[in-house]
Short mmCIF file of C-alpha atoms in Angstrom, two decimals:
data_model
loop_
_atom_site.label_atom_id
_atom_site.label_comp_id
_atom_site.label_asym_id
_atom_site.label_seq_id
_atom_site.Cartn_x
_atom_site.Cartn_y
_atom_site.Cartn_z
CA MET A 1 59.41 161.13 -54.50
CA ARG A 2 57.73 157.74 -53.78
CA ILE A 3 59.72 154.98 -52.13
CA PHE A 4 58.76 151.28 -52.23
CA LYS A 5 60.10 147.97 -51.03
CA ASN A 6 59.54 144.78 -52.83
CA ALA A 7 58.33 141.77 -50.74
CA TRP A 8 61.79 140.29 -50.43
CA PHE A 9 63.25 143.52 -49.18
CA GLU A 10 60.32 144.01 -46.78
CA ARG A 11 61.17 140.68 -45.10
CA PHE A 12 64.85 141.52 -45.08
CA ALA A 13 64.28 144.96 -43.51
CA ARG A 14 61.99 143.54 -40.89
CA LYS A 15 64.46 140.74 -39.97
CA GLU A 16 67.45 143.21 -39.79
CA ARG A 17 65.37 145.83 -38.11
CA LEU A 18 66.01 148.48 -40.82
CA GLU A 19 63.68 151.39 -40.24
CA ASP A 20 62.00 153.27 -43.05
CA LYS A 21 63.90 156.41 -41.84
CA ALA A 22 67.25 154.75 -42.86
CA LEU A 23 65.77 153.98 -46.32
CA CYS A 24 64.54 157.55 -46.77
CA ALA A 25 68.12 158.73 -45.81
CA ALA A 26 69.69 156.53 -48.45
CA VAL A 27 67.23 157.88 -51.13
CA SER A 28 67.78 161.39 -49.90
CA ARG A 29 71.46 161.09 -50.50
CA ALA A 30 70.77 159.67 -53.92
CA GLU A 31 68.59 162.63 -54.75
CA LYS A 32 71.43 164.89 -53.86
CA GLY A 33 73.72 163.05 -56.36
CA LEU A 34 75.50 161.10 -53.52
CA VAL A 35 75.25 157.65 -55.03
CA ASP A 36 77.63 154.90 -53.81
CA ALA A 37 77.64 153.13 -57.07
CA ASP A 38 75.63 153.74 -60.29
CA LEU A 39 75.24 150.40 -61.97
CA GLY A 40 73.42 151.96 -64.98
CA SER A 41 69.90 151.84 -66.42
CA GLY A 42 68.25 153.23 -63.29
CA VAL A 43 69.99 150.79 -60.91
CA ILE A 44 72.10 152.10 -57.96
CA LYS A 45 73.94 150.60 -55.00
CA GLN A 46 73.55 152.57 -51.78
CA ARG A 47 74.80 151.95 -48.31
CA ILE A 48 72.46 151.78 -45.33
CA ALA A 49 73.76 152.03 -41.87
CA ARG A 50 72.86 149.33 -39.32
CA GLN A 51 70.81 150.63 -36.41
CA GLY A 52 73.20 152.45 -33.99
CA GLN A 53 76.26 152.07 -36.33
CA GLY A 54 77.75 153.72 -39.39
CA LYS A 55 77.27 152.94 -43.09
CA SER A 56 80.60 151.25 -43.57
CA GLY A 57 79.60 148.27 -41.40
CA GLY A 58 76.08 148.22 -42.68
CA TYR A 59 74.27 146.92 -45.62
CA ARG A 60 74.47 147.43 -49.38
CA SER A 61 71.10 147.98 -51.03
CA ILE A 62 70.19 147.69 -54.65
CA ILE A 63 67.59 150.41 -55.59
CA ILE A 64 65.91 150.96 -58.87
CA PHE A 65 65.98 154.74 -58.88
CA ARG A 66 64.75 157.67 -60.95
CA CYS A 67 65.61 161.04 -59.41
CA GLY A 68 62.50 163.06 -58.41
CA ASP A 69 60.13 160.12 -59.23
CA LYS A 70 60.38 156.72 -57.70
CA ALA A 71 62.77 154.38 -55.90
CA PHE A 72 62.29 150.69 -55.38
CA PHE A 73 64.35 148.86 -52.80
CA MET A 74 64.91 145.53 -54.44
CA TYR A 75 67.82 143.63 -52.63
CA ALA A 76 70.27 144.16 -49.83
CA PHE A 77 73.15 142.38 -48.28
CA ALA A 78 75.78 142.81 -45.41
CA LYS A 79 79.26 143.62 -46.88
CA SER A 80 80.56 140.97 -44.41
CA GLU A 81 78.48 138.36 -46.05
CA ARG A 82 79.03 139.09 -49.69
CA ASP A 83 81.55 141.14 -51.77
CA ASN A 84 79.35 142.19 -54.72
CA LEU A 85 76.69 141.20 -57.24
CA ARG A 86 77.40 138.87 -60.14
CA GLU A 87 77.09 140.37 -63.63
CA ASP A 88 73.96 138.28 -64.34
CA GLU A 89 72.34 139.79 -61.22
CA VAL A 90 73.17 143.25 -62.36
CA GLN A 91 71.67 142.58 -65.69
CA ALA A 92 68.51 141.14 -64.09
CA PHE A 93 68.03 144.29 -62.06
CA LYS A 94 68.58 146.53 -65.09
CA LYS A 95 65.84 144.55 -66.93
CA ALA A 96 63.54 144.91 -63.87
CA ALA A 97 64.33 148.68 -63.69
CA LYS A 98 63.06 149.10 -67.27
CA GLU A 99 59.70 147.66 -66.24
CA MET A 100 59.44 149.15 -62.76
CA LEU A 101 60.20 152.73 -63.62
CA GLU A 102 57.38 152.72 -66.23
CA LEU A 103 54.71 151.45 -63.82
CA SER A 104 51.72 153.80 -63.57
CA ASP A 105 50.18 154.81 -60.22
CA GLU A 106 47.35 152.39 -60.85
CA GLN A 107 49.74 149.50 -61.53
CA ILE A 108 51.66 150.30 -58.38
CA ALA A 109 48.48 150.37 -56.36
CA GLU A 110 47.66 146.94 -57.63
CA LEU A 111 51.07 145.61 -56.71
CA ILE A 112 50.75 147.06 -53.22
CA GLU A 113 47.26 145.50 -52.89
CA LYS A 114 48.70 142.10 -53.87
CA GLY A 115 51.51 142.39 -51.37
CA HIS A 116 54.36 142.69 -53.87
CA LEU A 117 55.23 146.21 -52.94
CA THR A 118 54.98 148.19 -49.78
CA GLU A 119 55.28 151.96 -49.85
CA VAL A 120 57.83 153.29 -47.41
CA LYS A 121 56.46 155.73 -44.71
CA GLN A 122 58.27 159.04 -44.95
CA ASP A 123 58.18 162.55 -43.62
CA GLU A 124 58.51 165.04 -46.42
CA GLN A 125 61.25 166.70 -44.37
CA GLU A 126 63.45 163.48 -44.65
CA ILE A 127 63.48 163.45 -48.46
CA SER A 128 63.94 167.20 -48.92
CA GLN A 129 66.89 167.37 -46.47
#
């Protein structure tokens, strides 16, 4: 399972001090079928805990996800700042999912090189737990 952050999410994660370990935990839960909200077409919403706190007071992340294949962290927000996504935003993520999940390894490598994606550092143990 390969996990990526888009450039927007990379900046958000750095600002909010979200560690890659927390992102891996969110994907690991999704791999086990523990998805907070399935928005359809390969888009899920998954909670991420704030550092030193629980998931309920943390962040909601939008992930383009295909079990056993790839996960792309696209967007996140604090529940205290925003209730949910608008329908047009959900549709935009679904459209992006169609393209992102079909990317080849070569295309992903090119997006990483250009700074559009960052691969999440992970221990194999974190994803398989």
